[in-house]
Short mmCIF file of N, CA and C in Angstrom, two decimals:
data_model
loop_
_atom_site.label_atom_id
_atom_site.label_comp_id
_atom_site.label_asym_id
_atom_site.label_seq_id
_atom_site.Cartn_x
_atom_site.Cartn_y
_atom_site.Cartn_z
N UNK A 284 0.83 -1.19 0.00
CA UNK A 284 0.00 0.00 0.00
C UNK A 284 0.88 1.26 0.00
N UNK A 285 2.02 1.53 0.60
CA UNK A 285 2.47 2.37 0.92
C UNK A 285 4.49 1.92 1.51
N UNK A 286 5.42 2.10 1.13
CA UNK A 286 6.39 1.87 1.42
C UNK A 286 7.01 0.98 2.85
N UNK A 287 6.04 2.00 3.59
CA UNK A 287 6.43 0.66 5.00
C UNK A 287 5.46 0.30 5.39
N UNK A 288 4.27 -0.09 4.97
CA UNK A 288 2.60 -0.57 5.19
C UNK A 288 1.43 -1.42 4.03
N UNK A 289 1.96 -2.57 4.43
CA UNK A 289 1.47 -3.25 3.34
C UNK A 289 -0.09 -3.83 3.82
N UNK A 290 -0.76 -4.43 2.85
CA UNK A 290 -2.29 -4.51 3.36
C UNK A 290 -2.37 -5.98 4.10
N UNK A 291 -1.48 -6.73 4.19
CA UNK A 291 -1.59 -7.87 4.97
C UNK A 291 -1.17 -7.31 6.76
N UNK A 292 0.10 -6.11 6.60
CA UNK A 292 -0.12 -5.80 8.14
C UNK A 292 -1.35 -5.11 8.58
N UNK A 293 -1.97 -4.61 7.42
CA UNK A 293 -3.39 -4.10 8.28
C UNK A 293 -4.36 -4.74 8.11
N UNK A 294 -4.44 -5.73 8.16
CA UNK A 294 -5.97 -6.91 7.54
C UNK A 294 -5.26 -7.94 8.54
N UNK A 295 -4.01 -8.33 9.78
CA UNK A 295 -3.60 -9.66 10.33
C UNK A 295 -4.62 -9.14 11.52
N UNK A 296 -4.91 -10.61 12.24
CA UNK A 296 -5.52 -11.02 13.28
C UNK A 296 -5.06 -12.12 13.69
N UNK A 297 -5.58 -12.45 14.67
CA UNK A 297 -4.99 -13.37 15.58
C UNK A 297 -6.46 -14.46 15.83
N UNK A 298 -7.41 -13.93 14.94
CA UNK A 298 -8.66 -15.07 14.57
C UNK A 298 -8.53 -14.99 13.12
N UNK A 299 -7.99 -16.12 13.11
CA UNK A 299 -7.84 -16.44 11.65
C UNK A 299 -8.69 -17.43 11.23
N UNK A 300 -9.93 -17.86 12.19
CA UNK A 300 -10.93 -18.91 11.38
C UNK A 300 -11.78 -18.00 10.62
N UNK A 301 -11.61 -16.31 10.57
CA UNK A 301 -12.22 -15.57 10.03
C UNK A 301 -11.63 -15.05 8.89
N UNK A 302 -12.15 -14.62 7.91
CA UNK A 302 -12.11 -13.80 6.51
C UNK A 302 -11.99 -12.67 7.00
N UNK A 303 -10.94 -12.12 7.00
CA UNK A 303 -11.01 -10.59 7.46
C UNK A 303 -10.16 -9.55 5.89
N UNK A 304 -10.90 -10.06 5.00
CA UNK A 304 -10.44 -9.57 3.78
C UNK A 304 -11.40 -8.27 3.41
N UNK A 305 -11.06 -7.12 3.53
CA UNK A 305 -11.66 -5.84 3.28
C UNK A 305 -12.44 -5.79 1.61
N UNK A 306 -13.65 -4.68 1.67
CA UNK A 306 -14.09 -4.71 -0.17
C UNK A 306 -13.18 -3.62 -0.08
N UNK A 307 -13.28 -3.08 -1.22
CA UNK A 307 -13.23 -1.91 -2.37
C UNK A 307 -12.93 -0.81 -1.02
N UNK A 308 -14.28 -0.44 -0.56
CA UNK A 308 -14.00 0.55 -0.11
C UNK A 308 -13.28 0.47 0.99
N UNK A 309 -13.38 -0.51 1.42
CA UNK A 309 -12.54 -0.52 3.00
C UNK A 309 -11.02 -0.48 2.38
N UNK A 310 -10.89 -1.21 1.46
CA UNK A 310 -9.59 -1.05 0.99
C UNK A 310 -9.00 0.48 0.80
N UNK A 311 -9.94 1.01 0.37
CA UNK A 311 -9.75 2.50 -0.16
C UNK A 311 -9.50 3.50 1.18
N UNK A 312 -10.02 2.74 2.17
CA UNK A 312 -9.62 3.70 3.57
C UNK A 312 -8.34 3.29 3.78
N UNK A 313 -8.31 1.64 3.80
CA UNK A 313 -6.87 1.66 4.53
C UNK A 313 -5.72 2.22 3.69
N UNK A 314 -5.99 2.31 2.18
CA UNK A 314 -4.90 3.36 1.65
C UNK A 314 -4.78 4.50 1.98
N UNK A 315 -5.72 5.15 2.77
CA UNK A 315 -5.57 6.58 3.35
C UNK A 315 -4.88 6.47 4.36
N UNK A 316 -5.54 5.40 5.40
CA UNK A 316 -4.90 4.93 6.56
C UNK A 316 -3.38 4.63 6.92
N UNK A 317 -2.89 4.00 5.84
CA UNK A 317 -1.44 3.78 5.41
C UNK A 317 -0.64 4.75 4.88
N UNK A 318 -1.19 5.76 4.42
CA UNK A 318 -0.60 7.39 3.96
C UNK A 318 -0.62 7.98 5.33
N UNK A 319 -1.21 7.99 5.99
CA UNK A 319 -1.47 8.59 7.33
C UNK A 319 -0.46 8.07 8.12
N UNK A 320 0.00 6.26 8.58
CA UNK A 320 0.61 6.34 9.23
C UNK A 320 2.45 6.74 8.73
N UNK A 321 2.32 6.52 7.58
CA UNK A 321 3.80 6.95 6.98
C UNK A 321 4.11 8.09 7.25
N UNK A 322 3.25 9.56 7.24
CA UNK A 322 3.12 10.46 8.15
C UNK A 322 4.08 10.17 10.00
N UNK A 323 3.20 9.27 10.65
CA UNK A 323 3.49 9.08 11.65
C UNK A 323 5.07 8.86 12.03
N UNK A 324 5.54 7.96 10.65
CA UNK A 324 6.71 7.05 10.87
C UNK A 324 7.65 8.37 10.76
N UNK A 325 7.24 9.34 10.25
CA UNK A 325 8.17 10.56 10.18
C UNK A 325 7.76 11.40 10.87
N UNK A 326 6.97 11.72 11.73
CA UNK A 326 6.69 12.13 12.82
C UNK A 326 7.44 11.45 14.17
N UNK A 327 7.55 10.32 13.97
CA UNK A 327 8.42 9.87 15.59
C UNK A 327 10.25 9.49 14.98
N UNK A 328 10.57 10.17 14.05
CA UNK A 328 12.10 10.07 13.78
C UNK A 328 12.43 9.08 12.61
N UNK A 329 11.54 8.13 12.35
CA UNK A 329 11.64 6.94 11.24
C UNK A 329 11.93 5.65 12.17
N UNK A 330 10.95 5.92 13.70
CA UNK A 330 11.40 4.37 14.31
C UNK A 330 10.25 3.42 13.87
N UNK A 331 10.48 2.41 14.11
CA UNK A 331 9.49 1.66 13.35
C UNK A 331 7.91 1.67 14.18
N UNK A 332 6.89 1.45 13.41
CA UNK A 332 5.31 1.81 13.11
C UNK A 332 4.86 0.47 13.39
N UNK A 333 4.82 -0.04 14.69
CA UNK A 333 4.41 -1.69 14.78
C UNK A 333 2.64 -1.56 14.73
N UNK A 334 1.60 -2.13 14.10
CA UNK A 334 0.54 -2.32 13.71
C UNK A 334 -0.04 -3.17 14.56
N UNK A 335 -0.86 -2.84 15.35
CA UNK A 335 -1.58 -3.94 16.72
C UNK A 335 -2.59 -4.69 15.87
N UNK A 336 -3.07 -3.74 15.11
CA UNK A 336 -5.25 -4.37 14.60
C UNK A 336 -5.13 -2.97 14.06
N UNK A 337 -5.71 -3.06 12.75
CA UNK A 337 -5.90 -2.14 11.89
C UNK A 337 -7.73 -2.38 11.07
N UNK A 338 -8.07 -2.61 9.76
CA UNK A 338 -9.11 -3.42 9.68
C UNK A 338 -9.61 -4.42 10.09
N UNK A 339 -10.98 -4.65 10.80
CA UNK A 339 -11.15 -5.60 11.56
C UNK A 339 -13.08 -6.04 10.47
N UNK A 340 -12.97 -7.13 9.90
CA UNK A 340 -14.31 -7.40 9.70
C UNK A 340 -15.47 -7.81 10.74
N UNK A 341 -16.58 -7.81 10.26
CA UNK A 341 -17.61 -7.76 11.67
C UNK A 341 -17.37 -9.08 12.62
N UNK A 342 -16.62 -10.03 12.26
CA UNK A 342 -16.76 -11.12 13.12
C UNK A 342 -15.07 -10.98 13.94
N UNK A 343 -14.60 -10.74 13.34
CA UNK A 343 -13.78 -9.99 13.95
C UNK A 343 -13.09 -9.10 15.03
N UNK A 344 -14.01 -8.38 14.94
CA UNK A 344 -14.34 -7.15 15.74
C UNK A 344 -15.37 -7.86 16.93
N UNK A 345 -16.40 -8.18 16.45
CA UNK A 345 -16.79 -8.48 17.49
C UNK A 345 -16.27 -9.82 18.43
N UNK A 346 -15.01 -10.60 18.09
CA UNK A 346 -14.51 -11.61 18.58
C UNK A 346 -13.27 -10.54 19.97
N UNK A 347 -13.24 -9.54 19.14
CA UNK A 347 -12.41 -8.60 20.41
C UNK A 347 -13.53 -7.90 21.28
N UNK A 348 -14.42 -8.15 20.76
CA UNK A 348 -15.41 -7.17 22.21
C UNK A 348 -15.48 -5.77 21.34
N UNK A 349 -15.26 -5.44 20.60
CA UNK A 349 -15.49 -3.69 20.58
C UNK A 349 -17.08 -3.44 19.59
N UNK A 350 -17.09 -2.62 19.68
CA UNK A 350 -18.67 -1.86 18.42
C UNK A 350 -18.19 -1.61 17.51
N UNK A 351 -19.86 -1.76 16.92
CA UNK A 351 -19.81 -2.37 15.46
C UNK A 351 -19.64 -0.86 14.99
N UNK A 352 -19.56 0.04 15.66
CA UNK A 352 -19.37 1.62 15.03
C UNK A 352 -17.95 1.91 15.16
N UNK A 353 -17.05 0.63 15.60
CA UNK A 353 -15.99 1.52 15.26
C UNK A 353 -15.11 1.72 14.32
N UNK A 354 -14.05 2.77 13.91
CA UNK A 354 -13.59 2.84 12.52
C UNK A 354 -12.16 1.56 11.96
N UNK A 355 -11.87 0.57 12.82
CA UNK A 355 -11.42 -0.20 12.77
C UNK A 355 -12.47 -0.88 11.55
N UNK A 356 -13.79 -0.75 11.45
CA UNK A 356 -14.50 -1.71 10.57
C UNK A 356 -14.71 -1.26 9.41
N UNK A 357 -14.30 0.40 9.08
CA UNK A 357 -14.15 0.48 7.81
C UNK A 357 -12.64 0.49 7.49
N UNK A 358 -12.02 0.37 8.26
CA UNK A 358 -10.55 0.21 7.54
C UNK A 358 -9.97 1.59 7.68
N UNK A 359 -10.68 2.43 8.71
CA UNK A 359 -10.18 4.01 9.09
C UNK A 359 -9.22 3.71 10.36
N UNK A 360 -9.02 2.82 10.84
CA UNK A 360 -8.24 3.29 12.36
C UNK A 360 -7.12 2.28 12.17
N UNK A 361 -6.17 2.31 13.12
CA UNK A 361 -4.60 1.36 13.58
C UNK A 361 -4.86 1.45 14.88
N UNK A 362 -4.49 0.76 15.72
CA UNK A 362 -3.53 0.47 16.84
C UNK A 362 -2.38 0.41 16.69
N UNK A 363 -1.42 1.13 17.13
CA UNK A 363 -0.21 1.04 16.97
C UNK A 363 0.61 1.36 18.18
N UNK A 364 2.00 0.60 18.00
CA UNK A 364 2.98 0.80 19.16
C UNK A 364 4.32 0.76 18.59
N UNK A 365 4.88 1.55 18.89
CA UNK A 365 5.99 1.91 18.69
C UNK A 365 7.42 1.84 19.64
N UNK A 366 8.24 0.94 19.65
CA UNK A 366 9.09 0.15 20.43
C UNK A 366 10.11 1.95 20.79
N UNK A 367 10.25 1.61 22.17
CA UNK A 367 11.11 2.57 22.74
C UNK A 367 10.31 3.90 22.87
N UNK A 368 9.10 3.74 22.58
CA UNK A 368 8.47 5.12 23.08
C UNK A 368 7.18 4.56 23.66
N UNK A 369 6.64 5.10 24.93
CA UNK A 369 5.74 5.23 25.25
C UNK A 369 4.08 6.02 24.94
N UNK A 370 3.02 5.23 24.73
CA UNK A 370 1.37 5.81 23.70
C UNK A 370 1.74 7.57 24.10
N UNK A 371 2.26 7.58 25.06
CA UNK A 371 2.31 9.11 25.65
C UNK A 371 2.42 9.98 24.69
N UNK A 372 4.38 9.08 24.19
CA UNK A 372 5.29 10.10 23.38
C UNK A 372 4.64 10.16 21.98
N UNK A 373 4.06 9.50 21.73
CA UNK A 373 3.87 8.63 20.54
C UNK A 373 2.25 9.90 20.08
N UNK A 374 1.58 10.00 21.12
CA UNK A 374 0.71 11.30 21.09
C UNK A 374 0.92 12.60 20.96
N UNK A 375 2.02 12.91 21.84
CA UNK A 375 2.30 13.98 21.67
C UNK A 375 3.32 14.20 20.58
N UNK A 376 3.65 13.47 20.08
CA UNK A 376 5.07 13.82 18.51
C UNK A 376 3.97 13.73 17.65
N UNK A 377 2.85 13.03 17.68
CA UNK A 377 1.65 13.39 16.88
C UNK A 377 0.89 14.81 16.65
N UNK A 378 0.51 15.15 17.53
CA UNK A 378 0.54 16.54 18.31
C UNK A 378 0.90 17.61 17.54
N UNK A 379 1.91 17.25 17.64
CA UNK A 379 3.22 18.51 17.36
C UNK A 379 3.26 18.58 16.06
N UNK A 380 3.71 17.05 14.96
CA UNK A 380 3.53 17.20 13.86
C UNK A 380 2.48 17.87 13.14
N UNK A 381 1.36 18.18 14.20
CA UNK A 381 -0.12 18.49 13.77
C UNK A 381 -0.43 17.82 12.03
N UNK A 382 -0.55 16.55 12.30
CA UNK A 382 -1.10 15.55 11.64
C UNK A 382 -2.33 15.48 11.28
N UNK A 383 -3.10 15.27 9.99
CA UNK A 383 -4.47 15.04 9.77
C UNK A 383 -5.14 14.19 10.42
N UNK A 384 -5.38 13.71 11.69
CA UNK A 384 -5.96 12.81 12.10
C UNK A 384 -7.30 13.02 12.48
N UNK A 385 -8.09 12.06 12.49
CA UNK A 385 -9.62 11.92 12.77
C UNK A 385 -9.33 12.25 14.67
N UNK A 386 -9.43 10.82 15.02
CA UNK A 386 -8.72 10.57 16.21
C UNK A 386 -7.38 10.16 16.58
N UNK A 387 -7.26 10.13 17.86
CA UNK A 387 -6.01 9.58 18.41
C UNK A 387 -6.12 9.78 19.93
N UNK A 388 -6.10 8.28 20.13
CA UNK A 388 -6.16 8.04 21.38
C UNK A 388 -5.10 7.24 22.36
N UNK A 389 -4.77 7.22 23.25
CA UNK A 389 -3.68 6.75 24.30
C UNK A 389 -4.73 5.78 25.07
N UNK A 390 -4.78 4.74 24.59
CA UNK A 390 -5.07 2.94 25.47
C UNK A 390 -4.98 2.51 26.19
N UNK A 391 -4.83 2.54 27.43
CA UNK A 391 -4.86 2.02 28.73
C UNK A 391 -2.82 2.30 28.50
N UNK A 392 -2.18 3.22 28.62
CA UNK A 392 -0.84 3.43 28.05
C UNK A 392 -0.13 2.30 27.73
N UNK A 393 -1.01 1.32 26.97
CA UNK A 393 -0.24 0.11 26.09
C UNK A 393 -0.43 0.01 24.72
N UNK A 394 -0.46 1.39 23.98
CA UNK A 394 -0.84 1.17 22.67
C UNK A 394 -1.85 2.61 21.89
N UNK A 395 -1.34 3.28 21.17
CA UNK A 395 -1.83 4.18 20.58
C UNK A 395 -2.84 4.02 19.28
N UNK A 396 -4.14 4.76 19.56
CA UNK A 396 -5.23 4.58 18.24
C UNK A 396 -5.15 5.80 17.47
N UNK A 397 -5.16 5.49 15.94
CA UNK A 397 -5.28 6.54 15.06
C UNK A 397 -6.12 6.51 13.76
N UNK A 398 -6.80 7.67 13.75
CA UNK A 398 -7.42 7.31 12.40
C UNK A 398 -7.77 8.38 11.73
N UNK A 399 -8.16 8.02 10.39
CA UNK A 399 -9.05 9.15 9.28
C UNK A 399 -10.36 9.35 9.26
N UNK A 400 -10.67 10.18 8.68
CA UNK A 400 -12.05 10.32 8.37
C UNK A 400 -12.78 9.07 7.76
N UNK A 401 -14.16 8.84 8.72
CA UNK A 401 -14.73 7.54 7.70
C UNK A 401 -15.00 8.15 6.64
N UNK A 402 -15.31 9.30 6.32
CA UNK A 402 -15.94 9.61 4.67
C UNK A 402 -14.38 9.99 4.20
N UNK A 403 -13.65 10.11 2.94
CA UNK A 403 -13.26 10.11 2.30
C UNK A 403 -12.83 11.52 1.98
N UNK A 404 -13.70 12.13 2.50
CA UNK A 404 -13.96 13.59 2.00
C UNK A 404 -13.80 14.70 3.27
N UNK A 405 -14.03 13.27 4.00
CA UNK A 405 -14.58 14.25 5.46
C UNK A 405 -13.26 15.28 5.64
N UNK A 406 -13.49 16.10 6.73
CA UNK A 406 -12.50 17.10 7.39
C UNK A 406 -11.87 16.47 8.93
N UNK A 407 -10.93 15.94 8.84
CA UNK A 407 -10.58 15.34 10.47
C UNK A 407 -10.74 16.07 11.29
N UNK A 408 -11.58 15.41 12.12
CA UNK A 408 -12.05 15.88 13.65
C UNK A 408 -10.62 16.33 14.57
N UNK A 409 -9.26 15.62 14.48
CA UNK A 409 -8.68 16.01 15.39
C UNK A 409 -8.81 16.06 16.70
N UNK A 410 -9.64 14.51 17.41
CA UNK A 410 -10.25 15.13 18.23
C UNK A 410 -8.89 13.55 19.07
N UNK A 411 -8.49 14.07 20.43
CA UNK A 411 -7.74 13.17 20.68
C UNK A 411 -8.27 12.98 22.78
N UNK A 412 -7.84 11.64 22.87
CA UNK A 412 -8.56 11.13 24.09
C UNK A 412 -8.04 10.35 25.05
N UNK A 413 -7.95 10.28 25.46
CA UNK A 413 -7.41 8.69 26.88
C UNK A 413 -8.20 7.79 27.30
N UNK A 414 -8.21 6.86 26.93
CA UNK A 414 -8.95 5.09 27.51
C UNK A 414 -8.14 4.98 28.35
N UNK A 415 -9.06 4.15 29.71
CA UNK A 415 -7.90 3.16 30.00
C UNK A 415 -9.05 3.06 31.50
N UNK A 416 -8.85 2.27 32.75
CA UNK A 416 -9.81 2.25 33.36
C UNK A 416 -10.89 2.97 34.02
N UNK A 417 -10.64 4.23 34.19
CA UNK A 417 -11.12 5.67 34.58
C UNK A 417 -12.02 5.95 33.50
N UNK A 418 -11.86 5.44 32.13
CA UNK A 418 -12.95 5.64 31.36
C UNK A 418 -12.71 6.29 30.32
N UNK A 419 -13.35 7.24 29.45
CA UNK A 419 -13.15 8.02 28.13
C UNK A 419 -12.98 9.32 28.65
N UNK A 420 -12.03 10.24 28.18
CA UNK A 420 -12.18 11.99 28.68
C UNK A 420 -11.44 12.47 27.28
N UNK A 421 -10.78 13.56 27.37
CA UNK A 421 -10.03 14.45 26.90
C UNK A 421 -8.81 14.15 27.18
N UNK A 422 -7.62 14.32 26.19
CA UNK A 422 -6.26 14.31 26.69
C UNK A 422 -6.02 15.68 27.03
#
């Protein structure tokens, strides 16, 4: 898809009795998605962009517990972690780059979420957050 982001790292799972093969359009996000994180990879110095769960199909997704609204299911979001930096740093070098992002969120601080617009067209929200047991807020 993109130099250091190919569509098998964003389509792997760890339920593989499932088809988690994206259509057309989901495909068409995660090429945005994959422009986006190459962004990232030059945003944190060129260290490497490790991919947690990126597209997730509905059986999928729901085999991890999450909703069916989230942008993991059109092929708009990553999980990602990045070795030697903490979701912290990894937010805030995001931040700074002031990056097109939809969201971006810091995970229970084991893992950073990022994504595009589900529409194509849309204008990124930019809107960024903290999970983790305390619940959903504002970063």
């Amino acid at each position: 898809m993109t130099p250091n982001f190919t569509l098998e790292e964003l389509t792997i799972t760890d339920h593989r009795e499932f088809f988690n093969e994206p259509n057309p359009s989901e495909r068409a996000n995660l090429q945005r998605l994959a422009e986006l994180l190459e962004q990232v990879k030059i945003a944190i110095g060129g260290k490497p962009v490790m991919v947690n769960s990126a597209f997730r199909c509905k059986e999928v997704n729901d085999a991890v517990g999450s909703k069916d609204t989230s942008q993991h299911r059109l092929g708009c979001a990553a999980d990602i972690r990045v070795p030697g930096m903490t979701p912290d740093a990894v937010v805030k070098a995001i931040i700074a780059a002031k990056l097109p992002f939809d969201q971006l969120i810091r995970e229970f601080d084991r893992w950073t979420h990022i994504s595009v617009p589900n529409d194509p067209k849309g204008k990124p929200r930019g809107q960024v957050l903290i999970i983790d047991r305390a619940g959903t807020r504002p970063y």
